[in-house]
PDB file of C-alpha atoms in Angstrom:
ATOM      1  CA  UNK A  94      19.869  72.481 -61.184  1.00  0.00           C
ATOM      2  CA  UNK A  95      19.455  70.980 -57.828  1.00  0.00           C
ATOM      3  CA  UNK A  96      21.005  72.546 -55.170  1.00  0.00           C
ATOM      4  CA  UNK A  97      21.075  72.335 -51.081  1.00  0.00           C
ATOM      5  CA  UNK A  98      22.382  74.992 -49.462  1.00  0.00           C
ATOM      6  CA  UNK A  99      23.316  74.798 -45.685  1.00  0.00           C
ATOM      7  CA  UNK A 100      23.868  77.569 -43.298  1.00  0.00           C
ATOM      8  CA  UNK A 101      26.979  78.467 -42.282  1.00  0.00           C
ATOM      9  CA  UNK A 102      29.365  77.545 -39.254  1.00  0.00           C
ATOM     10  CA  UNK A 103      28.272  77.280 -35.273  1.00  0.00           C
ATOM     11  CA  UNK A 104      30.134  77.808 -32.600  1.00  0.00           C
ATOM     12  CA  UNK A 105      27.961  76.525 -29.493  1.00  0.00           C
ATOM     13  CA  UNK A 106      28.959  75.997 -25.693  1.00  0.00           C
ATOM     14  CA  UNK A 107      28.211  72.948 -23.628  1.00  0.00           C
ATOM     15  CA  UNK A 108      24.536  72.427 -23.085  1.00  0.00           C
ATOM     16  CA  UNK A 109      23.110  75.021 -25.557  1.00  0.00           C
ATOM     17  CA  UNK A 110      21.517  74.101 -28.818  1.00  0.00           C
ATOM     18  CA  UNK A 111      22.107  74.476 -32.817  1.00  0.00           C
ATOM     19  CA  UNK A 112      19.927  74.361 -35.433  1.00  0.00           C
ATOM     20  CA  UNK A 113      21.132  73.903 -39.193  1.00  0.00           C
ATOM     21  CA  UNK A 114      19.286  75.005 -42.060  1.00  0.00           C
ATOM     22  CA  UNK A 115      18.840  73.635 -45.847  1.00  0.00           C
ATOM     23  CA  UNK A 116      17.650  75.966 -48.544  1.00  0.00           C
ATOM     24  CA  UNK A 117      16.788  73.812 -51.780  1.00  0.00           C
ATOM     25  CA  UNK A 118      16.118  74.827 -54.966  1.00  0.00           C
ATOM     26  CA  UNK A 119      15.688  73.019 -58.276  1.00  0.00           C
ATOM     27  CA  UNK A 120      12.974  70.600 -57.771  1.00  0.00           C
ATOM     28  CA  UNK A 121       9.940  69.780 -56.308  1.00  0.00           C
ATOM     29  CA  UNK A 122      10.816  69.919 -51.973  1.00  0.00           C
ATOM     30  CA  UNK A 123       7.625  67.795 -51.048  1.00  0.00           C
ATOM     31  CA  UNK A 124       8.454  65.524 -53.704  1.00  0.00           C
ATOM     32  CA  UNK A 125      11.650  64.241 -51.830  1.00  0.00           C
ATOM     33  CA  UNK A 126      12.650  62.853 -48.310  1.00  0.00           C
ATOM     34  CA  UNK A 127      15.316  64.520 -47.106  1.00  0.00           C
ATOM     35  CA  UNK A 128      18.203  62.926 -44.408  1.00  0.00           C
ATOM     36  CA  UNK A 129      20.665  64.423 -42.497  1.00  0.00           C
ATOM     37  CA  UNK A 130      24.151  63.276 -41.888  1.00  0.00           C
ATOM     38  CA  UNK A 131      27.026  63.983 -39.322  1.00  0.00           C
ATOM     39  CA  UNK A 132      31.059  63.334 -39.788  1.00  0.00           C
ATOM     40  CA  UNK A 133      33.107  64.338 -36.754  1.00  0.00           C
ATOM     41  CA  UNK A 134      36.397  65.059 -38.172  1.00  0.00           C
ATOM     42  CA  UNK A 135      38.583  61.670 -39.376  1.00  0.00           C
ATOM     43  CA  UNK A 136      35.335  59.925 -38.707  1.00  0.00           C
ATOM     44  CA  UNK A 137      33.020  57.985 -40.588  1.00  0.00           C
ATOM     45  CA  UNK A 138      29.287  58.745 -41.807  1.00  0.00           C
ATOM     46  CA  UNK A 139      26.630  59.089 -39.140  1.00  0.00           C
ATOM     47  CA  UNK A 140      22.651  58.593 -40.136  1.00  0.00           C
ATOM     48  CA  UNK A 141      21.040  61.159 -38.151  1.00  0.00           C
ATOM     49  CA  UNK A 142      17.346  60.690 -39.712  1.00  0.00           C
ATOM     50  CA  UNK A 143      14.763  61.382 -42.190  1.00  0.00           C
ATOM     51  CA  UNK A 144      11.958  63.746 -42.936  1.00  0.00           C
ATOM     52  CA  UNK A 145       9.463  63.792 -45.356  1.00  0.00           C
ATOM     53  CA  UNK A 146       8.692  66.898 -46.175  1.00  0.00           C
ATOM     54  CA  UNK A 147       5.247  66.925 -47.482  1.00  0.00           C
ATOM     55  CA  UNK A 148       3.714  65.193 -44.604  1.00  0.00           C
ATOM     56  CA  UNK A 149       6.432  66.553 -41.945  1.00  0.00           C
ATOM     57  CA  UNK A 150       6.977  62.789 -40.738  1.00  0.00           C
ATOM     58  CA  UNK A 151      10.372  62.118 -39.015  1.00  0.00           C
ATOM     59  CA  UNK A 152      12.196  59.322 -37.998  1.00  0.00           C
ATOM     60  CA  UNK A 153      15.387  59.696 -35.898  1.00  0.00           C
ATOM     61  CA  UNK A 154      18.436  57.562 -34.854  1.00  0.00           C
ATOM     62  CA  UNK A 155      17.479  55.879 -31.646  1.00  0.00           C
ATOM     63  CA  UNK A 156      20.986  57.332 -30.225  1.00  0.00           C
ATOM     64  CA  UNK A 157      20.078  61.047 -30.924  1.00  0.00           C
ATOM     65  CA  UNK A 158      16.253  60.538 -29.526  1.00  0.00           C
ATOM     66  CA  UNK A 159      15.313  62.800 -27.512  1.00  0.00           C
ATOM     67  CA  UNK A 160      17.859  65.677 -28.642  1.00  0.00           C
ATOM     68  CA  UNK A 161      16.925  66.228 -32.268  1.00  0.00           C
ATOM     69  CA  UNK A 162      14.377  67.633 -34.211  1.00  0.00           C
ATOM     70  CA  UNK A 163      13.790  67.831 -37.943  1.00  0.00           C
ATOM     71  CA  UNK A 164      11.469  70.221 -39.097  1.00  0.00           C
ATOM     72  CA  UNK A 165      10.440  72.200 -42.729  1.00  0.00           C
ATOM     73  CA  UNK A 166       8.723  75.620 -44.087  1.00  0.00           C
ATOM     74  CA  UNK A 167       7.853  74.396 -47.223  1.00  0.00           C
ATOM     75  CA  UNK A 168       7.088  78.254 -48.362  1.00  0.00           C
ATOM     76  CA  UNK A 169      10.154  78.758 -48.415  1.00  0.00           C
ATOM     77  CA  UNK A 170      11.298  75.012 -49.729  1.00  0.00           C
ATOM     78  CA  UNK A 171      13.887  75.418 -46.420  1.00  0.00           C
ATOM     79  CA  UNK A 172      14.581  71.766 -43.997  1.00  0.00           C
ATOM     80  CA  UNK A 173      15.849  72.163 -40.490  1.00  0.00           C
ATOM     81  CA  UNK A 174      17.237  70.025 -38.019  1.00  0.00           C
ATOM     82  CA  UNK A 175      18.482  71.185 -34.359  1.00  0.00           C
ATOM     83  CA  UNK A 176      20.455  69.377 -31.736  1.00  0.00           C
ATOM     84  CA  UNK A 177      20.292  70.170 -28.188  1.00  0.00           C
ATOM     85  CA  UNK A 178      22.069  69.800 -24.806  1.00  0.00           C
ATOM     86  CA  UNK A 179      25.427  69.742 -27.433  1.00  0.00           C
ATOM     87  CA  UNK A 180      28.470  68.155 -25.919  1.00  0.00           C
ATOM     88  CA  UNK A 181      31.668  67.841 -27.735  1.00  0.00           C
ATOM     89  CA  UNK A 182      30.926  64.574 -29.091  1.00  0.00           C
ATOM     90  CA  UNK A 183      28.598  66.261 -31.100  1.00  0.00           C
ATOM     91  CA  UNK A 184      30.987  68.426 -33.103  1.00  0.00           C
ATOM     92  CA  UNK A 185      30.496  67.684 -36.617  1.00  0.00           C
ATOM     93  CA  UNK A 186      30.331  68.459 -40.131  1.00  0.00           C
ATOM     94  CA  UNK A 187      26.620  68.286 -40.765  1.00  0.00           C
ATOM     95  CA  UNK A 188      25.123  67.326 -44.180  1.00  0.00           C
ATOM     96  CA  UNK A 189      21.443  67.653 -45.604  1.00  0.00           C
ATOM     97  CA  UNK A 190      21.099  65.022 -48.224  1.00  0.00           C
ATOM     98  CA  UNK A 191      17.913  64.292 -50.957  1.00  0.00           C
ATOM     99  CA  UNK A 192      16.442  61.441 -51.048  1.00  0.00           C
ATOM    100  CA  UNK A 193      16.445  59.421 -54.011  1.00  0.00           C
ATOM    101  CA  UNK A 194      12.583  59.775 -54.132  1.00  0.00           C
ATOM    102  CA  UNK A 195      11.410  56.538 -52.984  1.00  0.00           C
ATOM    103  CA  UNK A 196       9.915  58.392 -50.023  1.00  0.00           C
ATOM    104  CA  UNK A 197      11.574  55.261 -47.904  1.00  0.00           C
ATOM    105  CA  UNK A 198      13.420  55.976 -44.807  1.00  0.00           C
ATOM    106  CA  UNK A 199      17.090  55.076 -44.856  1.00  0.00           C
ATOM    107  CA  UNK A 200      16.966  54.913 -48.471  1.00  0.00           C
ATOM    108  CA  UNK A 201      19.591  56.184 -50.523  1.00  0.00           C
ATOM    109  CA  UNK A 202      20.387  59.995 -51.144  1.00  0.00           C
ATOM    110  CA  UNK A 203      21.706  61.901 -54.167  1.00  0.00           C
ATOM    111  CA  UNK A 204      22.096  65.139 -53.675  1.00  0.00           C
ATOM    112  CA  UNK A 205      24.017  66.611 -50.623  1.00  0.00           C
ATOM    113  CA  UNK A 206      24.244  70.475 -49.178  1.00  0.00           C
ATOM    114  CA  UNK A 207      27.883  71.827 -48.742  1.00  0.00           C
ATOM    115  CA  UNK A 208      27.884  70.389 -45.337  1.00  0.00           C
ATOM    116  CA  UNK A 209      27.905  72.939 -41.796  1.00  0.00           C
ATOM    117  CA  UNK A 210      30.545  72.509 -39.280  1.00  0.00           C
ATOM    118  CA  UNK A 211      29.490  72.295 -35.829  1.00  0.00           C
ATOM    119  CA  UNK A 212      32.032  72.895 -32.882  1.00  0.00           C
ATOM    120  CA  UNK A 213      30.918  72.141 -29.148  1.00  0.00           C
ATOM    121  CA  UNK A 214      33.634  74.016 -26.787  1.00  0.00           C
ATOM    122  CA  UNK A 215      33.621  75.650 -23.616  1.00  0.00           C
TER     123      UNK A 215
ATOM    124  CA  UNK B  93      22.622  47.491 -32.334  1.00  0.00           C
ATOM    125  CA  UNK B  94      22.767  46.567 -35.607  1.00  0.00           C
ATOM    126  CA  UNK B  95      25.830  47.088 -37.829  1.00  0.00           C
ATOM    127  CA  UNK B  96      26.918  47.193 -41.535  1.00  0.00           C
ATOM    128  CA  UNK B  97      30.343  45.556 -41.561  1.00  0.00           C
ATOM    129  CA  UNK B  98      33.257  47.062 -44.257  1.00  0.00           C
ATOM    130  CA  UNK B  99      37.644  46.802 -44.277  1.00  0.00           C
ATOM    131  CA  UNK B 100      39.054  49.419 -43.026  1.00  0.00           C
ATOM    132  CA  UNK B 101      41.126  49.497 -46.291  1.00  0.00           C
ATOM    133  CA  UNK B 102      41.778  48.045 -49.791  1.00  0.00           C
ATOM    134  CA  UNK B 103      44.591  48.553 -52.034  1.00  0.00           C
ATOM    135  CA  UNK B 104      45.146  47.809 -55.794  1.00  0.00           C
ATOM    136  CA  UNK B 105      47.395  49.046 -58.976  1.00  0.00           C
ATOM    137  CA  UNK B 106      46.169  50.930 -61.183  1.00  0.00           C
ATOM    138  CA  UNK B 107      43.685  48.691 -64.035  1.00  0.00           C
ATOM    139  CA  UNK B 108      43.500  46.489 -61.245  1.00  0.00           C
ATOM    140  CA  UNK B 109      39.727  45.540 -59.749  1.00  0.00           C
ATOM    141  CA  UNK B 110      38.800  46.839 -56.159  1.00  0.00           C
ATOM    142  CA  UNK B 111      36.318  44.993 -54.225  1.00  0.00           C
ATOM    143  CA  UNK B 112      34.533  46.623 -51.174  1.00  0.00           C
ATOM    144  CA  UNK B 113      32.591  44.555 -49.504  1.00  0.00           C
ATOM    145  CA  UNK B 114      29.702  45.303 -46.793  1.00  0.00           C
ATOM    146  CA  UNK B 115      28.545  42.725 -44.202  1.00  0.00           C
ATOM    147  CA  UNK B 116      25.133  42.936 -42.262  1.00  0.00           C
ATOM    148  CA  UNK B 117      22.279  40.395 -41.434  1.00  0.00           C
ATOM    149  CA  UNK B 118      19.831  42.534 -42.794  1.00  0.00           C
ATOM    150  CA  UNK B 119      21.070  43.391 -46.327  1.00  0.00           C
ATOM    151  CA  UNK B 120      19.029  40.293 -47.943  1.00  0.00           C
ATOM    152  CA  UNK B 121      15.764  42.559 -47.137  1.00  0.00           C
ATOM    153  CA  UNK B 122      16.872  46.146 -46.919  1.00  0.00           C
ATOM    154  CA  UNK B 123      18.630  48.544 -49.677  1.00  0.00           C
ATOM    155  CA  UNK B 124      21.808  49.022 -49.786  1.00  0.00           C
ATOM    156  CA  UNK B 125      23.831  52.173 -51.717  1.00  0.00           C
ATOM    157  CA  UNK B 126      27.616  52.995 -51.940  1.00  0.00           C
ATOM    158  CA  UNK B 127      28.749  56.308 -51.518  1.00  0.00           C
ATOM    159  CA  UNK B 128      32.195  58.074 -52.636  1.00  0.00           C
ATOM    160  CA  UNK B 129      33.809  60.695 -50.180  1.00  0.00           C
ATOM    161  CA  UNK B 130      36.943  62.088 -51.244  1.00  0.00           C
ATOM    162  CA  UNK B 131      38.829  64.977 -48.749  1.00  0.00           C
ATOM    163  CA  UNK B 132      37.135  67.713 -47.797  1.00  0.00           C
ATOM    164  CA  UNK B 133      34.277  67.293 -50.254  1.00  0.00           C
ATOM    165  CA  UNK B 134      30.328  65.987 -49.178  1.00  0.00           C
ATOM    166  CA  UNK B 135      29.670  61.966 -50.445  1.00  0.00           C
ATOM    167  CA  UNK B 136      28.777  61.253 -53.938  1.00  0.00           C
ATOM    168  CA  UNK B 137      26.626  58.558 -54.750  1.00  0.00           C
ATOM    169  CA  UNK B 138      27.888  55.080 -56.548  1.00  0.00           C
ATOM    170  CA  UNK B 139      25.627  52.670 -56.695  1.00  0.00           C
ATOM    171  CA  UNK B 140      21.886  52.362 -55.385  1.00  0.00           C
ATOM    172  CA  UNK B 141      19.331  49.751 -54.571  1.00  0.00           C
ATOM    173  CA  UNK B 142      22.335  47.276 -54.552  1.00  0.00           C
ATOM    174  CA  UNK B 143      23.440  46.808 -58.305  1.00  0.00           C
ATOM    175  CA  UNK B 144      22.043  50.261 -59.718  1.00  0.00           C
ATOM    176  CA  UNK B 145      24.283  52.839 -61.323  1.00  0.00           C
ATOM    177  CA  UNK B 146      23.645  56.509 -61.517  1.00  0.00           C
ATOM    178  CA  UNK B 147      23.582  57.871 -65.217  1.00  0.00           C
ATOM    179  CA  UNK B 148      26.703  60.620 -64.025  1.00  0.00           C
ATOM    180  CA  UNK B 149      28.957  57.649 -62.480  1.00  0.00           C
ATOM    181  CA  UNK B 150      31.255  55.975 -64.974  1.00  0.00           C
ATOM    182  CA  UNK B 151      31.073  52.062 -65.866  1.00  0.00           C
ATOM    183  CA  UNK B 152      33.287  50.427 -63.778  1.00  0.00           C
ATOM    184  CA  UNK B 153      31.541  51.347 -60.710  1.00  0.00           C
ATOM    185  CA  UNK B 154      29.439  48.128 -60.142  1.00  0.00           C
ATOM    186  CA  UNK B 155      27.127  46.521 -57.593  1.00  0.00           C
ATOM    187  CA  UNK B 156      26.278  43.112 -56.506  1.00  0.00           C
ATOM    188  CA  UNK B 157      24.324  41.351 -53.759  1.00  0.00           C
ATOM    189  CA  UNK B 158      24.277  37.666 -52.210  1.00  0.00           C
ATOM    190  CA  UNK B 159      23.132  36.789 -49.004  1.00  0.00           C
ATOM    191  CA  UNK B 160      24.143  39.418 -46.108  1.00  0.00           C
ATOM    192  CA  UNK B 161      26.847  40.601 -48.279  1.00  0.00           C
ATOM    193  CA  UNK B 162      27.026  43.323 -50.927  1.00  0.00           C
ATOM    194  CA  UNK B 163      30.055  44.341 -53.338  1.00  0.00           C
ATOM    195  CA  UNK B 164      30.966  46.840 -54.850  1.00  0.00           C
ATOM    196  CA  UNK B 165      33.457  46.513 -57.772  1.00  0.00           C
ATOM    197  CA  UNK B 166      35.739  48.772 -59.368  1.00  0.00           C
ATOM    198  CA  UNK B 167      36.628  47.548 -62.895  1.00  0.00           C
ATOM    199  CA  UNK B 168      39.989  49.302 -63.905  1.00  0.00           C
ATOM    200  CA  UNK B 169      40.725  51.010 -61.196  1.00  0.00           C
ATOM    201  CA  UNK B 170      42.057  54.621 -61.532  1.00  0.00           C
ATOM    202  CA  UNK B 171      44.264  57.333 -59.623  1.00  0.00           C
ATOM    203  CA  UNK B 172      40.995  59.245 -59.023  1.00  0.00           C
ATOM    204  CA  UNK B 173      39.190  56.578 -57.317  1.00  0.00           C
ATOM    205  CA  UNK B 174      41.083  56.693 -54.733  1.00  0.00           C
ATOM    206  CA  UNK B 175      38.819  57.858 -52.167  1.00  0.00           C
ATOM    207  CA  UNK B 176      36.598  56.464 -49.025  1.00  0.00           C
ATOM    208  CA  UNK B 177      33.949  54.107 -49.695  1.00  0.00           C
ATOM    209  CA  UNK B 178      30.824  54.070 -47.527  1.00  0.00           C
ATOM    210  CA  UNK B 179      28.058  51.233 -47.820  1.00  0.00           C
ATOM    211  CA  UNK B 180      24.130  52.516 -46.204  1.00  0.00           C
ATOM    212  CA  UNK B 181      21.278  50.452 -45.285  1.00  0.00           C
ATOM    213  CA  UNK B 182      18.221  50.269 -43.198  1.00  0.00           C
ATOM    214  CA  UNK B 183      17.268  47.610 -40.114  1.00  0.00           C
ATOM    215  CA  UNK B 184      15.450  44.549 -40.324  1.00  0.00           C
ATOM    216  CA  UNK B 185      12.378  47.356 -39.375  1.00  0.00           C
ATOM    217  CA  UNK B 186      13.719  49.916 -42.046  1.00  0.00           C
ATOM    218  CA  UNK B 187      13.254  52.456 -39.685  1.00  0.00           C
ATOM    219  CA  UNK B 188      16.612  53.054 -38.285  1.00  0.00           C
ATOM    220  CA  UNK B 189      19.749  54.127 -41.150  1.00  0.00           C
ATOM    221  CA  UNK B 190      23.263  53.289 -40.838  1.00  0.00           C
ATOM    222  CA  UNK B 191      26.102  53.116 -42.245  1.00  0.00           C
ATOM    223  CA  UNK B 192      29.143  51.192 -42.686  1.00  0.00           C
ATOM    224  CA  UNK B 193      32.330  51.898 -40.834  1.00  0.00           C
ATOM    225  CA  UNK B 194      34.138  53.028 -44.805  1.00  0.00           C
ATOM    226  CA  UNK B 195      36.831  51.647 -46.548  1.00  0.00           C
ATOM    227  CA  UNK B 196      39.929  53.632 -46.956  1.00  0.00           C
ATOM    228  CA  UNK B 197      40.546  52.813 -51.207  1.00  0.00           C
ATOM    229  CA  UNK B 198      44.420  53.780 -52.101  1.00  0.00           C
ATOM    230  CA  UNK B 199      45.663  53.525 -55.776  1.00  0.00           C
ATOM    231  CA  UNK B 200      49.129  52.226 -55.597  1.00  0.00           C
TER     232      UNK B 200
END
């Protein structure tokens, strides 16, 4: 069965940097885009961007240029996306998501990791 | 920017139909999909590519599209749908994601 399995909870200071990872298993990993997805607590969804992992193309949200990077071993069928310069505004529940296989950025997503709580404090 | 407009909330009895609607100038040419987040757990997926079910997701989950709009419709509502709904697209480019603000769904 499909599964996406995130790494587990950060606890980062002002200024430093976190990076998430997303073990999958079940399926083909270059086959499928993957997206990752932020929820501060009482929030809403946030689209953080897309990678396709067989080429390694990315495409971020304009507000988190700059500061993100998404990234993949595909030995190891493992995604990765790390934030820098963190400020509390970016504590979060992060999610890895699959893409729906339509390779299309934005598109939808089906299958989602367990989701990694972030927490920005001095 | 652009944004994918939703209501903060809908209410209906139980059997009753829920519509959820989702507002944004690019939905005649981009995707849309409807998510389901209920407490504590990670979205579930509704309805893709605008009208398109997934085989898991019961029946009265529906999708529709007209203009800058798209629905979705819950047919016979029940206590477990009570949840928040979450509309995603793309813009105009489809290069940037987003998503729509939720709707709160409560089962009176």
């Amino acid at each position: 069965q499909v599964q996406l399995v995130q790494s587990g909870a950060e606890v980062k200071k002002p200024g430093a940097s976190v990076k998430v990872s997303c073990k999958t298993s079940g399926y083909t990993f270059t086959s499928y885009d993957i997206s990752w997805v932020r929820q501060a607590t009482g929030q809403g969804l946030e689209w953080m961007g897309w990678m396709n992992p067989n080429s390694g193309n990315t495409v971020y949200a304009q507000k988190l240029q700059g500061r993100v990077t998404m990234t993949r071993n595909t030995s190891i069928n493992t995604a990765y996306m790390e934030v820098s310069s963190l400020t509390s505004e970016d504590t979060a529940v992060y999610y890895c998501a699959r893409g729906l296989g339509f390779l299309a950025v934005a598109g939808g997503v089906d299958y989602w990791g367990q989701g990694t709580l972030v927490t920005v404090s001095s | 920017s652009y944004e994918l407009t939703q209501p903060p909330s809908v209410s209906v009895s139980p059997g009753q139909t829920a519509r959820i609607t989702c507002s944004g100038d690019a939905l005649p040419h981009q995707d849309a999909y409807w998510y389901q987040q209920k407490p504590g757990q990670a979205p579930v997926l509704v309805i893709y590519k605008d009208t398109e079910r997934p085989s898991e997701i019961p029946e009265r989950f529906s999708g529709s599209s007209s203009g800058t709009i798209v629905t979705l419709t819950i047919s016979g509502v029940q206590a477990e749908d009570e949840a928040d709904y979450y509309c995603q697209s793309a813009d105009s480019t489809g290069t940037q994601g987003l998503f729509g603000g939720g709707t709160k769904l409560t089962v009176l």
